[in-house]
Short mmCIF file of C-alpha atoms and ligand atoms in Angstrom, two decimals:
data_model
loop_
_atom_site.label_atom_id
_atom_site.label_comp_id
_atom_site.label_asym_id
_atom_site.label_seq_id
_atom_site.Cartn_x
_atom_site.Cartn_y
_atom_site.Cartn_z
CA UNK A 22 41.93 79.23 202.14
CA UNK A 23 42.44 83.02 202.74
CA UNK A 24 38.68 84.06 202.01
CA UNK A 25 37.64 87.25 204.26
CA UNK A 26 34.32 88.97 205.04
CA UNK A 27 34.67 92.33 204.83
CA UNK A 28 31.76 95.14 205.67
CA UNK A 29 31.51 98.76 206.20
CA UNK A 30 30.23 98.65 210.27
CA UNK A 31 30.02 102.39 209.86
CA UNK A 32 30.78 104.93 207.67
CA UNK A 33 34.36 105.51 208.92
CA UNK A 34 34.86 101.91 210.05
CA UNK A 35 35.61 98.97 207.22
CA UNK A 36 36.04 95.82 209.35
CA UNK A 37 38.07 93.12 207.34
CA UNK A 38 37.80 89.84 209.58
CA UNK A 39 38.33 86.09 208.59
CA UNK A 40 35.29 83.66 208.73
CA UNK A 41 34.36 82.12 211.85
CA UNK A 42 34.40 78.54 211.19
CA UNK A 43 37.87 78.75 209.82
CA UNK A 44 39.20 80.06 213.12
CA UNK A 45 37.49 77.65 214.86
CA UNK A 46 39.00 74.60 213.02
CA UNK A 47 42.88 76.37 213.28
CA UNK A 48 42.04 76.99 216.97
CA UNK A 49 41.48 73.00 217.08
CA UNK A 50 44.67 71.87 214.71
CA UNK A 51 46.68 74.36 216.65
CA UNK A 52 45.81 72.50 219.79
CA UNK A 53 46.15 69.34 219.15
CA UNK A 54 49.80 69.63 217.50
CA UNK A 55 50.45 72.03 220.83
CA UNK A 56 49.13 68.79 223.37
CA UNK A 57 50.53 66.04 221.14
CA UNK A 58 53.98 67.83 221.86
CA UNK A 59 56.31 67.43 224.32
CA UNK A 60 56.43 69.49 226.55
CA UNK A 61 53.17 70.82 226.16
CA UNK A 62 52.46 74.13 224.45
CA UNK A 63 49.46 76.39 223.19
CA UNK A 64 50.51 80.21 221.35
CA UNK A 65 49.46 83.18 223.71
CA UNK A 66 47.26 84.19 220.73
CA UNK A 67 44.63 82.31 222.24
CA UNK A 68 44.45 84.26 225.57
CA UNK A 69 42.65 86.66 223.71
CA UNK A 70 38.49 86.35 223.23
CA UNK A 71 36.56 88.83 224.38
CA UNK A 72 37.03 87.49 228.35
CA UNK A 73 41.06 87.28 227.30
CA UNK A 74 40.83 90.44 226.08
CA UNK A 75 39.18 92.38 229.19
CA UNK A 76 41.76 90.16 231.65
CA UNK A 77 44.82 91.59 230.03
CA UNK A 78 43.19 95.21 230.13
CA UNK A 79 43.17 94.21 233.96
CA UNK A 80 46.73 93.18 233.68
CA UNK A 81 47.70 96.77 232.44
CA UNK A 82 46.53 98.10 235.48
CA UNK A 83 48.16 96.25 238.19
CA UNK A 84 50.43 97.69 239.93
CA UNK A 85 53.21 95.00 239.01
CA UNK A 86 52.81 95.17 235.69
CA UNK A 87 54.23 98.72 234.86
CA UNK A 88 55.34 97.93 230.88
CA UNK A 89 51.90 99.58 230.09
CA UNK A 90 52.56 102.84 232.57
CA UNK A 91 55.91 103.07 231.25
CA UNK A 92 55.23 103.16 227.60
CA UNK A 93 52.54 105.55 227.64
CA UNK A 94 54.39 107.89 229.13
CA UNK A 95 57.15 107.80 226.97
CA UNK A 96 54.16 108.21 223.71
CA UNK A 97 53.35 111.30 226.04
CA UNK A 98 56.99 112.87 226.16
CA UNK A 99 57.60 111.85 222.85
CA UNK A 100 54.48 111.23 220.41
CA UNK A 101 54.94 114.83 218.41
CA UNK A 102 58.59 114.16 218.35
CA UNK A 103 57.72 110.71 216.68
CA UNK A 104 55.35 111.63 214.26
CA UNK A 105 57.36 114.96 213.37
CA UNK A 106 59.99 112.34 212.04
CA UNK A 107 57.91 111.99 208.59
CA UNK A 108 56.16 114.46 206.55
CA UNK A 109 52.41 114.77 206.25
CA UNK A 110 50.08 112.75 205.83
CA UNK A 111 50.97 109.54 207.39
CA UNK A 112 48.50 106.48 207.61
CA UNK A 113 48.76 104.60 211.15
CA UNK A 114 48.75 100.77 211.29
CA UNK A 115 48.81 98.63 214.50
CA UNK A 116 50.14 95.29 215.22
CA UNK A 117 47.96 93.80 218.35
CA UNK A 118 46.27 97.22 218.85
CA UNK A 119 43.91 95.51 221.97
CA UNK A 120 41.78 98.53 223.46
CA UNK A 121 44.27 100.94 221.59
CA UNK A 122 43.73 103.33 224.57
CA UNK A 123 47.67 104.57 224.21
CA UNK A 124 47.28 104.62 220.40
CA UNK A 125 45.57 107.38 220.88
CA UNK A 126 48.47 109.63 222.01
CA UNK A 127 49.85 108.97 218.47
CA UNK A 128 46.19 109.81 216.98
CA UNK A 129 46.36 113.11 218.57
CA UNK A 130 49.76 113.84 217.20
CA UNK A 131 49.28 113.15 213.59
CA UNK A 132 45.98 114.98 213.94
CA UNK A 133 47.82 118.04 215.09
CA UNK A 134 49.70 117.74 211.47
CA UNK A 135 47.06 116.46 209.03
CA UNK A 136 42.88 117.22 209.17
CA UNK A 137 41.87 113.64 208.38
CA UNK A 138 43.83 110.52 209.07
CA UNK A 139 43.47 106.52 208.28
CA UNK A 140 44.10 104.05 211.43
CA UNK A 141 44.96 99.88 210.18
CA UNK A 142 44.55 98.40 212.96
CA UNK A 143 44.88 94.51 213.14
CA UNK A 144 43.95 91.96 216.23
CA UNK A 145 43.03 88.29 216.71
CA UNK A 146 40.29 89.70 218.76
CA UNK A 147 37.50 91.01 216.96
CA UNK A 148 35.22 91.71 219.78
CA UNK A 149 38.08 94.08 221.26
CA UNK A 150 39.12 95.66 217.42
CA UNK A 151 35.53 96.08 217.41
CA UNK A 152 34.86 97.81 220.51
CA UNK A 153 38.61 100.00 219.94
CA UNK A 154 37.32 100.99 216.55
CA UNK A 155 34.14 102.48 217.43
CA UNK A 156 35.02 104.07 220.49
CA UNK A 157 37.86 105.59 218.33
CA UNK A 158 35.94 106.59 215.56
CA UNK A 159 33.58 108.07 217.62
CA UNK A 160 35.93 110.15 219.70
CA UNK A 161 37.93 111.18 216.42
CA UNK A 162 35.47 112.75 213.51
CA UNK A 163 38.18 113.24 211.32
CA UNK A 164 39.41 109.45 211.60
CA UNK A 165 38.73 106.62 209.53
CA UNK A 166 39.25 102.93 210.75
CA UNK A 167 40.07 99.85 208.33
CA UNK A 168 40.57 97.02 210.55
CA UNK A 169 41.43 93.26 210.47
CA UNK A 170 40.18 91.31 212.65
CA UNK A 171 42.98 87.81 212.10
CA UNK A 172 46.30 86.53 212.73
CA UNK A 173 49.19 88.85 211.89
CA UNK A 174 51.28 86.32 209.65
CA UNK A 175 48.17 85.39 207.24
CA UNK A 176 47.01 89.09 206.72
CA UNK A 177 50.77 90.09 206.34
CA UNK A 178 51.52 87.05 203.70
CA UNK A 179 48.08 88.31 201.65
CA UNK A 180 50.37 91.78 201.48
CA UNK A 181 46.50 93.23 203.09
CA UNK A 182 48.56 96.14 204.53
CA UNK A 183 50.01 97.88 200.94
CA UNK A 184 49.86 101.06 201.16
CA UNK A 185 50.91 103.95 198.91
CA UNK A 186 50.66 106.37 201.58
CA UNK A 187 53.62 107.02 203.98
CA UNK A 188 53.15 104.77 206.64
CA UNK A 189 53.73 104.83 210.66
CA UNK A 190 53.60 101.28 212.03
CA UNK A 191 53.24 100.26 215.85
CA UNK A 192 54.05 97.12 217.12
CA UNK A 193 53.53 98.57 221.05
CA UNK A 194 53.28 97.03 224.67
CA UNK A 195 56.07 94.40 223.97
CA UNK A 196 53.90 92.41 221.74
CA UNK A 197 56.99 91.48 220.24
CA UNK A 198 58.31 89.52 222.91
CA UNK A 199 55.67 86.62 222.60
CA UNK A 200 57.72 85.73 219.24
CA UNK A 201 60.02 83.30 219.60
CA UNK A 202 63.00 85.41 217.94
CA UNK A 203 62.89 83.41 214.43
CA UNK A 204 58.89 83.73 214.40
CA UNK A 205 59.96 87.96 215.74
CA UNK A 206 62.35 87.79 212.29
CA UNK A 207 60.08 86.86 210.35
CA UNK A 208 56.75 88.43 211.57
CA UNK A 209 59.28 91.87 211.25
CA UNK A 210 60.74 91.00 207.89
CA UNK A 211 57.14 90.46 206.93
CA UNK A 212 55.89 93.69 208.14
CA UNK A 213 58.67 95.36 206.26
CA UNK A 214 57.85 94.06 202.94
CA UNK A 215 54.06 95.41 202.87
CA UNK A 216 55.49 98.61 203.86
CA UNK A 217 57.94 101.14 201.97
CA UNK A 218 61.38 102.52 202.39
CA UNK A 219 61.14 105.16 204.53
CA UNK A 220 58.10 104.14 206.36
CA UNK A 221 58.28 103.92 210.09
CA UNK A 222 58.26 101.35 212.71
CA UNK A 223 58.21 102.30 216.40
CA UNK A 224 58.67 99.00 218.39
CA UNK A 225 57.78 99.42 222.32
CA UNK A 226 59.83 96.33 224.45
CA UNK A 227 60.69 95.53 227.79
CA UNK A 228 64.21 96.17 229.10
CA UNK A 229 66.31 93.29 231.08
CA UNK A 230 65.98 93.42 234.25
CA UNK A 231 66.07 92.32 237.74
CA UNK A 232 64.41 88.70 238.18
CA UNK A 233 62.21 89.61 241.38
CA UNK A 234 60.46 92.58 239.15
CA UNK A 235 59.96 90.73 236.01
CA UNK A 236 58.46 87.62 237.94
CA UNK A 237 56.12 89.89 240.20
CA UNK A 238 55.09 91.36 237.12
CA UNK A 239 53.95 88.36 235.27
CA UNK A 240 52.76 86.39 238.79
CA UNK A 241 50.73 89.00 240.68
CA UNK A 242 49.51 88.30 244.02
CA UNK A 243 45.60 89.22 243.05
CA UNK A 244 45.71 86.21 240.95
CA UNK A 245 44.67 88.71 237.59
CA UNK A 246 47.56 86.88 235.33
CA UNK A 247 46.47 83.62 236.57
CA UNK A 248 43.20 83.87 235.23
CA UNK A 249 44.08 85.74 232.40
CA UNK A 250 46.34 82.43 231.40
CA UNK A 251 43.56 79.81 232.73
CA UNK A 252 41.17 81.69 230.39
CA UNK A 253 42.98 79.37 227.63
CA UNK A 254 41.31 76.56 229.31
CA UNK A 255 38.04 77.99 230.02
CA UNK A 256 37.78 78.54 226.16
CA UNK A 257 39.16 75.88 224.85
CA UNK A 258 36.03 74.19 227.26
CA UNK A 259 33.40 77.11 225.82
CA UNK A 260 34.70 76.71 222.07
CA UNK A 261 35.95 72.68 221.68
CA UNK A 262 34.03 71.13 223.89
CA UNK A 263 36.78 70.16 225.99
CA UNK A 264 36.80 69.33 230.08
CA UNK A 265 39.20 70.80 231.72
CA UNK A 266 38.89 71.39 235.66
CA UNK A 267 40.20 75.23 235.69
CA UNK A 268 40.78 74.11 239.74
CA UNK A 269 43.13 71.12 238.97
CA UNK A 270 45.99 73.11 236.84
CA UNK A 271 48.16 76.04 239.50
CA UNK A 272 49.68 78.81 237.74
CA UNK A 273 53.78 79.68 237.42
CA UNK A 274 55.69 82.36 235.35
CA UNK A 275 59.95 81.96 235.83
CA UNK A 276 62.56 84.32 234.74
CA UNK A 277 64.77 82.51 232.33
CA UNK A 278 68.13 83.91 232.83
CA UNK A 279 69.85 82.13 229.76
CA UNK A 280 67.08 82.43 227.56
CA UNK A 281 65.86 86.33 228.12
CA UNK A 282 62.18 85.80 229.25
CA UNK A 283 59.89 85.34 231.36
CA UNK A 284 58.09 81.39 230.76
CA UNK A 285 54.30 81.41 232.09
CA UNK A 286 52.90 77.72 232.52
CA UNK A 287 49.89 76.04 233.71
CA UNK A 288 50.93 72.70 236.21
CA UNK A 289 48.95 69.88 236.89
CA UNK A 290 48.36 69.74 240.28
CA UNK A 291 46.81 65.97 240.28
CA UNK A 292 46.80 62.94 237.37
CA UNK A 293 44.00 63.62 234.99
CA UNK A 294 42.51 62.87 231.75
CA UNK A 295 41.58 65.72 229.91
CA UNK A 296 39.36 65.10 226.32
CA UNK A 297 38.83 68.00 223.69
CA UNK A 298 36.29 66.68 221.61
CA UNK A 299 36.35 69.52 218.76
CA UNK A 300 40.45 68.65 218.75
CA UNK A 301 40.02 64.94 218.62
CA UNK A 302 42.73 64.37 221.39
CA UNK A 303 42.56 62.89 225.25
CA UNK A 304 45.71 64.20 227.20
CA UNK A 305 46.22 61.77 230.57
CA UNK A 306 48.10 64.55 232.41
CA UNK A 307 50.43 63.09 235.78
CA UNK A 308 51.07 65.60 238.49
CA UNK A 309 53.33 68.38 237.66
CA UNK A 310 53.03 68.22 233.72
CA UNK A 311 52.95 71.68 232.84
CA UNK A 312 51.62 73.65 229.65
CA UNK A 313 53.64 76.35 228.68
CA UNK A 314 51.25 78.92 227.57
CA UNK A 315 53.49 82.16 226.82
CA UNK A 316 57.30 83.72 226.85
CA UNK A 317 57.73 87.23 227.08
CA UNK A 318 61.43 87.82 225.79
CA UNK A 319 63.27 91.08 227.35
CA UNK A 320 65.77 92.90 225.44
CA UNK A 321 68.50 95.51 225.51
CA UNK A 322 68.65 98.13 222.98
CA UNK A 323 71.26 96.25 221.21
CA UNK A 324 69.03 93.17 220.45
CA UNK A 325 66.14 95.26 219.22
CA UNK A 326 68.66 96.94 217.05
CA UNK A 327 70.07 93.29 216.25
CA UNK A 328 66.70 92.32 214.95
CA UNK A 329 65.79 95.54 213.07
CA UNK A 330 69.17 95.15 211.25
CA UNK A 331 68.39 91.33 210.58
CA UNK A 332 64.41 92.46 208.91
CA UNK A 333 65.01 94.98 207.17
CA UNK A 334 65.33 98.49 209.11
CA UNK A 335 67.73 100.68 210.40
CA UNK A 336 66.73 102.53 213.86
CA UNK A 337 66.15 106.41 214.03
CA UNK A 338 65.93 107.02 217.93
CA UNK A 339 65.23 104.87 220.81
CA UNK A 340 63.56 106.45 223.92
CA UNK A 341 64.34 104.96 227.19
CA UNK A 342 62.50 106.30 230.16
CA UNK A 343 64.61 107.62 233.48
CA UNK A 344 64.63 103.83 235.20
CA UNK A 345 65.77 102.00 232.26
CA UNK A 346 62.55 99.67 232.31
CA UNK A 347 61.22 100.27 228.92
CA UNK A 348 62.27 101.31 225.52
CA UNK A 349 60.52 102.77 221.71
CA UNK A 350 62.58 102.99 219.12
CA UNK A 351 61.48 104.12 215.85
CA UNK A 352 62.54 101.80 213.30
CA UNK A 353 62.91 103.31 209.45
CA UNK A 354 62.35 100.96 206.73
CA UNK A 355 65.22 100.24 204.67
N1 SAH B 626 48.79 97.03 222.09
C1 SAH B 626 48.02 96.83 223.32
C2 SAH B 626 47.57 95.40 223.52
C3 SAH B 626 48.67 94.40 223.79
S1 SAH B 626 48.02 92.82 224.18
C4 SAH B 626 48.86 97.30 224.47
O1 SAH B 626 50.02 97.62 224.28
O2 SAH B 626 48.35 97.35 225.59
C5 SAH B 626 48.41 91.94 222.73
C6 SAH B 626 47.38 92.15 221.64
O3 SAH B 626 47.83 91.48 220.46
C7 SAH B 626 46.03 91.59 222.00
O4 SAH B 626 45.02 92.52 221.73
C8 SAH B 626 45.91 90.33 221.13
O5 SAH B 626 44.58 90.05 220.75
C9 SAH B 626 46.80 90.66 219.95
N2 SAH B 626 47.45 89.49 219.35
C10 SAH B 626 48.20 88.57 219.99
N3 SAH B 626 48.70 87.68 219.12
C11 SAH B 626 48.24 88.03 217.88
C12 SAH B 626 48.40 87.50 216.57
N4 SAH B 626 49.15 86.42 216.35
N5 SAH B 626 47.80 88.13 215.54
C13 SAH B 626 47.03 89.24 215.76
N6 SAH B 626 46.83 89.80 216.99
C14 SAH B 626 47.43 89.20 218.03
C1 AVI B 627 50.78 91.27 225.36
N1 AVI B 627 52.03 90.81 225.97
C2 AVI B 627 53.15 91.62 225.50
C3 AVI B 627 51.96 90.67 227.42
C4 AVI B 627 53.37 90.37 227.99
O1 AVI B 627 53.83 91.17 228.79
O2 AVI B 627 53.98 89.37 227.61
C5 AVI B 627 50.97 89.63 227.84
C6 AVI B 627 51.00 89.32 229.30
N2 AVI B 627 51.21 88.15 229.83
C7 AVI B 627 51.18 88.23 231.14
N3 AVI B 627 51.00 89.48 231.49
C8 AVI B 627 50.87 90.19 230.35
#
């Protein structure tokens, strides 16, 4: 079923969203096929309710985790430079667009060009589209905010993003690194289909690099990305009913040298049966069982180039900063 509610919040803010009890019951499939696997899994997608949301706003400002300080920098340097690629008007969609708070550098480019502008953005996590969308709205009078509040790959597939204004994507904050790289293919080839030739795509990823950043990064020592991944337990007690004992599972993230990323996990520190009513499944757990709850792939250039060339863009300009940490490039549509 693809039905979606759709009202007008405010007068500059359409919010698209799918209904609740439909994301309730694919939150409960998705776990059960994810615990009835070996070895365990469950998609990062469900870090993010509202609590998921405000831990990985946390995340962005530890010191450890410098992707975010990195990339909005670089929007700083080079946002004009960017948007100045395309004539006037553009429309602005956003892939994952969370609190949007470096969006905004882009915003206040495109509003240097054009008087009044249209923002798409789209996130799993309504309360935080929600909140984005009317602080944005109210800080920008001349900009108007159709989100969607859902999964990327069902809006994409229901072509919700056709456009037949010259578009800008961002897909920012190395969002695209929690894609295995088929599900990255596709979710990209996807994207490119509901936009144009000659519409833009400016990707923000992590760069390869040494082990004992990347795993300080994504293990901190004040515990914020451990709770930020436990929070998939916490709701999966708040929202199916289930028991787990947040205490009894001990947080790990490894660099993976041979497969490019960084593999977060949840252990069992003790035997245990877990039950998750709402899923219909019992897990007996043994010591040292762990869930893998997220990878966060690391490129080079080349790879991100790879890809593009794979889904169906060419790249314009990639913008590195002076370390060599991070990287945009602005993908073109072909
Ligand atoms: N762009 C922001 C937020 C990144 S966090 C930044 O760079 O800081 C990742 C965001 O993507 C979250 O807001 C999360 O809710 C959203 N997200 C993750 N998986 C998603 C999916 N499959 N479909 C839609 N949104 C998703
Ligand atoms: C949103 N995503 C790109 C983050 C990342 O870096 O993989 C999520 C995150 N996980 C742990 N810290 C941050």
């Amino acid at each position: 079923m693809t039905r979606t509610t759709t009202g007008a919040v405010t007068e500059r803010f359409v919010l698209h969203r799918d209904p609740h009890p439909l994301r309730v019951a694919t939150f409960a499939e998705d776990v059960r096929a994810g615990l009835e696997a070996r070895p365990y899994q469950l998609s990062p997608k469900y870090f993010y309710d509202d609590l998921g949301s405000a831990l990985f706003e946390a995340i962005t400002r530890l010191p450890e985790y410098y992707l975010t300080r990195v990339e909005r920098d670089l929007l700083a340097t080079y946002g004009r430079e960017i948007v100045g690629a395309f004539g006037e008007p553009i429309a602005i969609v956003e892939l994952g667009s969370g609190s949007a708070a470096k969006t905004r550098l882009v915003l206040d480019a495109a509003l240097e060009r054009q008087r009044t502008l249209v923002y798409r953005p789209v996130d799993i996590s309504a309360d935080a589209l929600i909140e984005s969308s009317l602080a944005l709205t109210a800080a920008y009078p001349a900009l108007r905010v159709e989100a969607y509040a859902g999964d990327y790959f069902p809006m994409l597939r229901a072509r919700r993003l056709a456009s037949t204004d010259r578009v800008l994507a961002l897909f920012l904050g190395s969002n695209v690194g929690n894609f295995e790289p088929p599900d990255a293919r596709e979710l990209l080839t996807l994207l490119a289909s509901s936009l144009r030739p000659g519409d833009g795509l400016l990707i923000g990823y992590d760069l390869k690099k040494d082990r004992s950043i990347l795993e300080l990064a994504y293990d901190d020592p004040t515990g914020v990305t451990a709770a930020f991944n436990k929070n998939v337990l916490a709701r999966m007690n708040r929202e199916l009913g289930a028991d787990f004992d947040l205490d009894a599972f001990r947080f790990r993230a490894n660099w993976d040298d041979a497969g490019g990323a960084v593999r977060s996990y949840l252990v069992a520190e003790r035997a245990q049966r877990v039950r998750i009513p709402l899923a219909e499944v019992k897990v007996d757990f043994s010591r040292g069982d762990a869930i893998h709850t997220e990878s966060s792939y690391k490129f080079s250039r080349d790879e991100i180039v790879a890809l593009a060339s794979r889904s169906g863009y060419t790249e314009r300009v990639t913008y590195t900063d002076a370390g060599g940490r991070y990287a945009l490039s602005l993908l073109i549509v072909a």
